[in-house]
Amino acid sequence: MPDWTHHLNNLANQLWRFSPACRIPADPARLRLVAHRGAYISGNNSPAPENTLAAFDRCVEHNIWGIELDVRLTADGEPVVHHDPACGRLFQRADIQISNTSFDKLRRQLPQIPHLQEVIEKYGKQMHLMIELKESWREHKPLQQQLTSLLAGLEPAENFHLLSLEPDHLEGFRQLPPAALVDVALTNVKDILRQNHTLGHGAVAGSFALLGNATIRQLQQAGKQVGTGQINQPDIMNREAARGVNWLFSDTPLQLLQQSHQSATELSENKHG
């Protein structure tokens, strides 16, 4: 997420807390909370950087419903889990470009970056996998067969979804049911909604601040599922649960769950106090 988008999201998390729906406590047991890039810890030399097994392990430990992860291809076409094209932001190795580096070299240089197969084998059916494709199947034809093979043991829409900021990236996987394909909007909500309708993909995800109530109702009436993010305040989590959103994406899932459980406990004590 670009810095300006991150700042706008933080602002929206504060401003939207005044919505009446924020006062309706969400049931933590019924939330489909998705850890965006895992329950990662920010900062240099982090013990659990984003999109790593360590970050995903923390989700398992705290019973997070799902994880969102990003897939890029190495120079020899191997799908690895990493958000950025290069490795400078997370690992201070700006000299390493994923697309220009073989998987063997990447594994030697940065063993923290997992192969997609490792993630699927370790977490498939334990947590829901929201797999965001950063590469186009039109430019990387082997991606279709590779991904189809890796996901063969999982049930589409039940165990995993494919996501992309570019709806056409999902068109290479039309053998999957439409419900498994999620178009992701940033500020281009109208364009993504138009493409989603035209292509017949089964779900949309976007900013909780930009997907209004009318839009969510229209999507739900059309049989589509909806995900919203990035939710970093428990009040906003309450609001989204009250709006009937299917998935709640967050960069701070552990804090949200902790605060949600605290609120539920306080509410119960007040009722019986």
mmCIF file with all atom_site columns, N, CA and C in Angstrom, residues 20-71:
data_model
loop_
_atom_site.group_PDB
_atom_site.id
_atom_site.type_symbol
_atom_site.label_atom_id
_atom_site.label_alt_id
_atom_site.label_comp_id
_atom_site.label_asym_id
_atom_site.label_entity_id
_atom_site.label_seq_id
_atom_site.pdbx_PDB_ins_code
_atom_site.Cartn_x
_atom_site.Cartn_y
_atom_site.Cartn_z
_atom_site.occupancy
_atom_site.B_iso_or_equiv
_atom_site.pdbx_formal_charge
_atom_site.auth_seq_id
_atom_site.auth_comp_id
_atom_site.auth_asym_id
_atom_site.auth_atom_id
_atom_site.pdbx_PDB_model_num
ATOM 1   N N  . PRO A 1 20 ? -22.907 5.080   13.738 1.00 0.00 ? 20 PRO A N  1
ATOM 2   C CA . PRO A 1 20 ? -23.711 4.358   14.737 1.00 0.00 ? 20 PRO A CA 1
ATOM 3   C C  . PRO A 1 20 ? -23.465 2.850   14.739 1.00 0.00 ? 20 PRO A C  1
ATOM 4   N N  . ALA A 1 21 ? -23.171 2.287   13.566 1.00 0.00 ? 21 ALA A N  1
ATOM 5   C CA . ALA A 1 21 ? -22.953 0.840   13.492 1.00 0.00 ? 21 ALA A CA 1
ATOM 6   C C  . ALA A 1 21 ? -21.726 0.405   14.276 1.00 0.00 ? 21 ALA A C  1
ATOM 7   N N  . CYS A 1 22 ? -20.827 1.330   14.580 1.00 0.00 ? 22 CYS A N  1
ATOM 8   C CA . CYS A 1 22 ? -19.627 1.000   15.349 1.00 0.00 ? 22 CYS A CA 1
ATOM 9   C C  . CYS A 1 22 ? -19.963 0.627   16.785 1.00 0.00 ? 22 CYS A C  1
ATOM 10  N N  . ARG A 1 23 ? -21.176 0.972   17.229 1.00 0.00 ? 23 ARG A N  1
ATOM 11  C CA . ARG A 1 23 ? -21.565 0.715   18.623 1.00 0.00 ? 23 ARG A CA 1
ATOM 12  C C  . ARG A 1 23 ? -22.157 -0.681  18.811 1.00 0.00 ? 23 ARG A C  1
ATOM 13  N N  . ILE A 1 24 ? -22.319 -1.418  17.732 1.00 0.00 ? 24 ILE A N  1
ATOM 14  C CA . ILE A 1 24 ? -22.881 -2.771  17.817 1.00 0.00 ? 24 ILE A CA 1
ATOM 15  C C  . ILE A 1 24 ? -21.725 -3.765  17.908 1.00 0.00 ? 24 ILE A C  1
ATOM 16  N N  . PRO A 1 25 ? -21.485 -4.375  19.066 1.00 0.00 ? 25 PRO A N  1
ATOM 17  C CA . PRO A 1 25 ? -20.321 -5.265  19.229 1.00 0.00 ? 25 PRO A CA 1
ATOM 18  C C  . PRO A 1 25 ? -20.374 -6.459  18.279 1.00 0.00 ? 25 PRO A C  1
ATOM 19  N N  . ALA A 1 26 ? -19.275 -6.710  17.611 1.00 0.00 ? 26 ALA A N  1
ATOM 20  C CA . ALA A 1 26 ? -19.178 -7.877  16.732 1.00 0.00 ? 26 ALA A CA 1
ATOM 21  C C  . ALA A 1 26 ? -18.884 -9.119  17.562 1.00 0.00 ? 26 ALA A C  1
ATOM 22  N N  . ASP A 1 27 ? -19.372 -10.244 17.118 1.00 0.00 ? 27 ASP A N  1
ATOM 23  C CA . ASP A 1 27 ? -19.096 -11.519 17.781 1.00 0.00 ? 27 ASP A CA 1
ATOM 24  C C  . ASP A 1 27 ? -17.766 -12.056 17.253 1.00 0.00 ? 27 ASP A C  1
ATOM 25  N N  . PRO A 1 28 ? -16.705 -12.063 18.080 1.00 0.00 ? 28 PRO A N  1
ATOM 26  C CA . PRO A 1 28 ? -15.388 -12.516 17.591 1.00 0.00 ? 28 PRO A CA 1
ATOM 27  C C  . PRO A 1 28 ? -15.414 -13.922 16.999 1.00 0.00 ? 28 PRO A C  1
ATOM 28  N N  . ALA A 1 29 ? -16.278 -14.771 17.532 1.00 0.00 ? 29 ALA A N  1
ATOM 29  C CA . ALA A 1 29 ? -16.333 -16.160 17.066 1.00 0.00 ? 29 ALA A CA 1
ATOM 30  C C  . ALA A 1 29 ? -16.884 -16.273 15.655 1.00 0.00 ? 29 ALA A C  1
ATOM 31  N N  . ARG A 1 30 ? -17.614 -15.239 15.190 1.00 0.00 ? 30 ARG A N  1
ATOM 32  C CA . ARG A 1 30 ? -18.242 -15.313 13.868 1.00 0.00 ? 30 ARG A CA 1
ATOM 33  C C  . ARG A 1 30 ? -17.515 -14.484 12.821 1.00 0.00 ? 30 ARG A C  1
ATOM 34  N N  . LEU A 1 31 ? -16.461 -13.794 13.233 1.00 0.00 ? 31 LEU A N  1
ATOM 35  C CA . LEU A 1 31 ? -15.733 -12.941 12.302 1.00 0.00 ? 31 LEU A CA 1
ATOM 36  C C  . LEU A 1 31 ? -14.848 -13.757 11.371 1.00 0.00 ? 31 LEU A C  1
ATOM 37  N N  . ARG A 1 32 ? -14.890 -13.401 10.101 1.00 0.00 ? 32 ARG A N  1
ATOM 38  C CA . ARG A 1 32 ? -13.939 -13.979 9.149  1.00 0.00 ? 32 ARG A CA 1
ATOM 39  C C  . ARG A 1 32 ? -12.836 -12.949 8.942  1.00 0.00 ? 32 ARG A C  1
ATOM 40  N N  . LEU A 1 33 ? -11.938 -12.929 9.909  1.00 0.00 ? 33 LEU A N  1
ATOM 41  C CA . LEU A 1 33 ? -10.857 -11.953 9.916  1.00 0.00 ? 33 LEU A CA 1
ATOM 42  C C  . LEU A 1 33 ? -9.684  -12.474 9.101  1.00 0.00 ? 33 LEU A C  1
ATOM 43  N N  . VAL A 1 34 ? -9.213  -11.660 8.170  1.00 0.00 ? 34 VAL A N  1
ATOM 44  C CA . VAL A 1 34 ? -8.106  -12.045 7.288  1.00 0.00 ? 34 VAL A CA 1
ATOM 45  C C  . VAL A 1 34 ? -6.883  -11.195 7.633  1.00 0.00 ? 34 VAL A C  1
ATOM 46  N N  . ALA A 1 35 ? -5.801  -11.846 7.989  1.00 0.00 ? 35 ALA A N  1
ATOM 47  C CA . ALA A 1 35 ? -4.556  -11.146 8.312  1.00 0.00 ? 35 ALA A CA 1
ATOM 48  C C  . ALA A 1 35 ? -3.857  -10.761 7.012  1.00 0.00 ? 35 ALA A C  1
ATOM 49  N N  . HIS A 1 36 ? -3.806  -9.476  6.739  1.00 0.00 ? 36 HIS A N  1
ATOM 50  C CA . HIS A 1 36 ? -3.203  -8.962  5.514  1.00 0.00 ? 36 HIS A CA 1
ATOM 51  C C  . HIS A 1 36 ? -1.691  -9.156  5.574  1.00 0.00 ? 36 HIS A C  1
ATOM 52  N N  . ARG A 1 37 ? -1.178  -10.062 4.739  1.00 0.00 ? 37 ARG A N  1
ATOM 53  C CA . ARG A 1 37 ? 0.235   -10.451 4.714  1.00 0.00 ? 37 ARG A CA 1
ATOM 54  C C  . ARG A 1 37 ? 0.661   -11.138 6.004  1.00 0.00 ? 37 ARG A C  1
ATOM 55  N N  . GLY A 1 38 ? -0.295  -11.700 6.727  1.00 0.00 ? 38 GLY A N  1
ATOM 56  C CA . GLY A 1 38 ? -0.006  -12.397 7.969  1.00 0.00 ? 38 GLY A CA 1
ATOM 57  C C  . GLY A 1 38 ? -0.022  -11.464 9.165  1.00 0.00 ? 38 GLY A C  1
ATOM 58  N N  . ALA A 1 39 ? 0.156   -12.037 10.343 1.00 0.00 ? 39 ALA A N  1
ATOM 59  C CA . ALA A 1 39 ? 0.249   -11.241 11.573 1.00 0.00 ? 39 ALA A CA 1
ATOM 60  C C  . ALA A 1 39 ? 1.710   -10.828 11.729 1.00 0.00 ? 39 ALA A C  1
ATOM 61  N N  . TYR A 1 40 ? 2.127   -9.943  10.866 1.00 0.00 ? 40 TYR A N  1
ATOM 62  C CA . TYR A 1 40 ? 3.544   -9.600  10.776 1.00 0.00 ? 40 TYR A CA 1
ATOM 63  C C  . TYR A 1 40 ? 3.947   -8.569  11.820 1.00 0.00 ? 40 TYR A C  1
ATOM 64  N N  . ILE A 1 41 ? 5.245   -8.474  12.020 1.00 0.00 ? 41 ILE A N  1
ATOM 65  C CA . ILE A 1 41 ? 5.837   -7.473  12.901 1.00 0.00 ? 41 ILE A CA 1
ATOM 66  C C  . ILE A 1 41 ? 6.701   -6.571  12.031 1.00 0.00 ? 41 ILE A C  1
ATOM 67  N N  . SER A 1 42 ? 6.425   -5.281  12.047 1.00 0.00 ? 42 SER A N  1
ATOM 68  C CA . SER A 1 42 ? 7.150   -4.342  11.192 1.00 0.00 ? 42 SER A CA 1
ATOM 69  C C  . SER A 1 42 ? 8.536   -4.047  11.744 1.00 0.00 ? 42 SER A C  1
ATOM 70  N N  . GLY A 1 43 ? 9.386   -3.493  10.862 1.00 0.00 ? 43 GLY A N  1
ATOM 71  C CA . GLY A 1 43 ? 10.700  -3.040  11.285 1.00 0.00 ? 43 GLY A CA 1
ATOM 72  C C  . GLY A 1 43 ? 11.829  -3.890  10.739 1.00 0.00 ? 43 GLY A C  1
ATOM 73  N N  . ASN A 1 44 ? 13.005  -3.292  10.650 1.00 0.00 ? 44 ASN A N  1
ATOM 74  C CA . ASN A 1 44 ? 14.193  -4.019  10.209 1.00 0.00 ? 44 ASN A CA 1
ATOM 75  C C  . ASN A 1 44 ? 14.525  -5.146  11.184 1.00 0.00 ? 44 ASN A C  1
ATOM 76  N N  . ASN A 1 45 ? 15.015  -6.246  10.625 1.00 0.00 ? 45 ASN A N  1
ATOM 77  C CA . ASN A 1 45 ? 15.382  -7.419  11.431 1.00 0.00 ? 45 ASN A CA 1
ATOM 78  C C  . ASN A 1 45 ? 14.210  -7.956  12.253 1.00 0.00 ? 45 ASN A C  1
ATOM 79  N N  . SER A 1 46 ? 13.007  -7.826  11.703 1.00 0.00 ? 46 SER A N  1
ATOM 80  C CA . SER A 1 46 ? 11.813  -8.327  12.375 1.00 0.00 ? 46 SER A CA 1
ATOM 81  C C  . SER A 1 46 ? 11.875  -9.854  12.508 1.00 0.00 ? 46 SER A C  1
ATOM 82  N N  . PRO A 1 47 ? 11.397  -10.393 13.635 1.00 0.00 ? 47 PRO A N  1
ATOM 83  C CA . PRO A 1 47 ? 11.329  -11.853 13.765 1.00 0.00 ? 47 PRO A CA 1
ATOM 84  C C  . PRO A 1 47 ? 10.195  -12.467 12.948 1.00 0.00 ? 47 PRO A C  1
ATOM 85  N N  . ALA A 1 48 ? 9.276   -11.622 12.449 1.00 0.00 ? 48 ALA A N  1
ATOM 86  C CA . ALA A 1 48 ? 8.148   -12.122 11.656 1.00 0.00 ? 48 ALA A CA 1
ATOM 87  C C  . ALA A 1 48 ? 7.766   -11.101 10.584 1.00 0.00 ? 48 ALA A C  1
ATOM 88  N N  . PRO A 1 49 ? 8.584   -10.985 9.530  1.00 0.00 ? 49 PRO A N  1
ATOM 89  C CA . PRO A 1 49 ? 8.253   -10.038 8.454  1.00 0.00 ? 49 PRO A CA 1
ATOM 90  C C  . PRO A 1 49 ? 6.976   -10.452 7.721  1.00 0.00 ? 49 PRO A C  1
ATOM 91  N N  . GLU A 1 50 ? 6.362   -9.525  7.048  1.00 0.00 ? 50 GLU A N  1
ATOM 92  C CA . GLU A 1 50 ? 5.141   -9.816  6.303  1.00 0.00 ? 50 GLU A CA 1
ATOM 93  C C  . GLU A 1 50 ? 5.376   -10.885 5.243  1.00 0.00 ? 50 GLU A C  1
ATOM 94  N N  . ASN A 1 51 ? 4.349   -11.685 4.983  1.00 0.00 ? 51 ASN A N  1
ATOM 95  C CA . ASN A 1 51 ? 4.389   -12.726 3.954  1.00 0.00 ? 51 ASN A CA 1
ATOM 96  C C  . ASN A 1 51 ? 5.439   -13.801 4.212  1.00 0.00 ? 51 ASN A C  1
ATOM 97  N N  . THR A 1 52 ? 5.729   -14.065 5.479  1.00 0.00 ? 52 THR A N  1
ATOM 98  C CA . THR A 1 52 ? 6.685   -15.128 5.819  1.00 0.00 ? 52 THR A CA 1
ATOM 99  C C  . THR A 1 52 ? 5.982   -16.190 6.665  1.00 0.00 ? 52 THR A C  1
ATOM 100 N N  . LEU A 1 53 ? 6.607   -17.354 6.764  1.00 0.00 ? 53 LEU A N  1
ATOM 101 C CA . LEU A 1 53 ? 6.026   -18.424 7.567  1.00 0.00 ? 53 LEU A CA 1
ATOM 102 C C  . LEU A 1 53 ? 5.884   -17.999 9.023  1.00 0.00 ? 53 LEU A C  1
ATOM 103 N N  . ALA A 1 54 ? 6.833   -17.208 9.510  1.00 0.00 ? 54 ALA A N  1
ATOM 104 C CA . ALA A 1 54 ? 6.751   -16.738 10.896 1.00 0.00 ? 54 ALA A CA 1
ATOM 105 C C  . ALA A 1 54 ? 5.508   -15.883 11.116 1.00 0.00 ? 54 ALA A C  1
ATOM 106 N N  . ALA A 1 55 ? 5.184   -15.030 10.153 1.00 0.00 ? 55 ALA A N  1
ATOM 107 C CA . ALA A 1 55 ? 3.989   -14.191 10.267 1.00 0.00 ? 55 ALA A CA 1
ATOM 108 C C  . ALA A 1 55 ? 2.716   -15.026 10.167 1.00 0.00 ? 55 ALA A C  1
ATOM 109 N N  . PHE A 1 56 ? 2.743   -16.056 9.333  1.00 0.00 ? 56 PHE A N  1
ATOM 110 C CA . PHE A 1 56 ? 1.574   -16.924 9.190  1.00 0.00 ? 56 PHE A CA 1
ATOM 111 C C  . PHE A 1 56 ? 1.419   -17.838 10.410 1.00 0.00 ? 56 PHE A C  1
ATOM 112 N N  . ASP A 1 57 ? 2.538   -18.273 10.992 1.00 0.00 ? 57 ASP A N  1
ATOM 113 C CA . ASP A 1 57 ? 2.478   -19.100 12.198 1.00 0.00 ? 57 ASP A CA 1
ATOM 114 C C  . ASP A 1 57 ? 1.758   -18.371 13.324 1.00 0.00 ? 57 ASP A C  1
ATOM 115 N N  . ARG A 1 58 ? 1.975   -17.076 13.436 1.00 0.00 ? 58 ARG A N  1
ATOM 116 C CA . ARG A 1 58 ? 1.322   -16.291 14.480 1.00 0.00 ? 58 ARG A CA 1
ATOM 117 C C  . ARG A 1 58 ? -0.194  -16.279 14.283 1.00 0.00 ? 58 ARG A C  1
ATOM 118 N N  . CYS A 1 59 ? -0.630  -16.364 13.041 1.00 0.00 ? 59 CYS A N  1
ATOM 119 C CA . CYS A 1 59 ? -2.072  -16.436 12.763 1.00 0.00 ? 59 CYS A CA 1
ATOM 120 C C  . CYS A 1 59 ? -2.648  -17.762 13.240 1.00 0.00 ? 59 CYS A C  1
ATOM 121 N N  . VAL A 1 60 ? -1.924  -18.842 12.992 1.00 0.00 ? 60 VAL A N  1
ATOM 122 C CA . VAL A 1 60 ? -2.378  -20.159 13.460 1.00 0.00 ? 60 VAL A CA 1
ATOM 123 C C  . VAL A 1 60 ? -2.475  -20.175 14.979 1.00 0.00 ? 60 VAL A C  1
ATOM 124 N N  . GLU A 1 61 ? -1.450  -19.626 15.637 1.00 0.00 ? 61 GLU A N  1
ATOM 125 C CA . GLU A 1 61 ? -1.402  -19.620 17.099 1.00 0.00 ? 61 GLU A CA 1
ATOM 126 C C  . GLU A 1 61 ? -2.586  -18.875 17.709 1.00 0.00 ? 61 GLU A C  1
ATOM 127 N N  . HIS A 1 62 ? -3.098  -17.873 17.012 1.00 0.00 ? 62 HIS A N  1
ATOM 128 C CA . HIS A 1 62 ? -4.184  -17.053 17.556 1.00 0.00 ? 62 HIS A CA 1
ATOM 129 C C  . HIS A 1 62 ? -5.526  -17.299 16.861 1.00 0.00 ? 62 HIS A C  1
ATOM 130 N N  . ASN A 1 63 ? -5.594  -18.411 16.119 1.00 0.00 ? 63 ASN A N  1
ATOM 131 C CA . ASN A 1 63 ? -6.853  -18.832 15.495 1.00 0.00 ? 63 ASN A CA 1
ATOM 132 C C  . ASN A 1 63 ? -7.459  -17.777 14.570 1.00 0.00 ? 63 ASN A C  1
ATOM 133 N N  . ILE A 1 64 ? -6.606  -17.096 13.813 1.00 0.00 ? 64 ILE A N  1
ATOM 134 C CA . ILE A 1 64 ? -7.093  -16.176 12.794 1.00 0.00 ? 64 ILE A CA 1
ATOM 135 C C  . ILE A 1 64 ? -7.745  -16.990 11.673 1.00 0.00 ? 64 ILE A C  1
ATOM 136 N N  . TRP A 1 65 ? -8.870  -16.503 11.170 1.00 0.00 ? 65 TRP A N  1
ATOM 137 C CA . TRP A 1 65 ? -9.620  -17.272 10.174 1.00 0.00 ? 65 TRP A CA 1
ATOM 138 C C  . TRP A 1 65 ? -8.852  -17.441 8.865  1.00 0.00 ? 65 TRP A C  1
ATOM 139 N N  . GLY A 1 66 ? -8.218  -16.362 8.368  1.00 0.00 ? 66 GLY A N  1
ATOM 140 C CA . GLY A 1 66 ? -7.572  -16.448 7.062  1.00 0.00 ? 66 GLY A CA 1
ATOM 141 C C  . GLY A 1 66 ? -6.352  -15.559 6.954  1.00 0.00 ? 66 GLY A C  1
ATOM 142 N N  . ILE A 1 67 ? -5.560  -15.814 5.923  1.00 0.00 ? 67 ILE A N  1
ATOM 143 C CA . ILE A 1 67 ? -4.381  -14.995 5.631  1.00 0.00 ? 67 ILE A CA 1
ATOM 144 C C  . ILE A 1 67 ? -4.421  -14.548 4.178  1.00 0.00 ? 67 ILE A C  1
ATOM 145 N N  . GLU A 1 68 ? -4.006  -13.316 3.954  1.00 0.00 ? 68 GLU A N  1
ATOM 146 C CA . GLU A 1 68 ? -3.820  -12.808 2.591  1.00 0.00 ? 68 GLU A CA 1
ATOM 147 C C  . GLU A 1 68 ? -2.339  -12.861 2.288  1.00 0.00 ? 68 GLU A C  1
ATOM 148 N N  . LEU A 1 69 ? -1.979  -13.323 1.105  1.00 0.00 ? 69 LEU A N  1
ATOM 149 C CA . LEU A 1 69 ? -0.579  -13.433 0.716  1.00 0.00 ? 69 LEU A CA 1
ATOM 150 C C  . LEU A 1 69 ? -0.419  -13.085 -0.744 1.00 0.00 ? 69 LEU A C  1
ATOM 151 N N  . ASP A 1 70 ? 0.766   -12.601 -1.101 1.00 0.00 ? 70 ASP A N  1
ATOM 152 C CA . ASP A 1 70 ? 1.040   -12.112 -2.453 1.00 0.00 ? 70 ASP A CA 1
ATOM 153 C C  . ASP A 1 70 ? 1.983   -13.059 -3.182 1.00 0.00 ? 70 ASP A C  1
ATOM 154 N N  . VAL A 1 71 ? 1.693   -13.285 -4.456 1.00 0.00 ? 71 VAL A N  1
ATOM 155 C CA . VAL A 1 71 ? 2.497   -14.232 -5.237 1.00 0.00 ? 71 VAL A CA 1
ATOM 156 C C  . VAL A 1 71 ? 3.184   -13.533 -6.402 1.00 0.00 ? 71 VAL A C  1
#
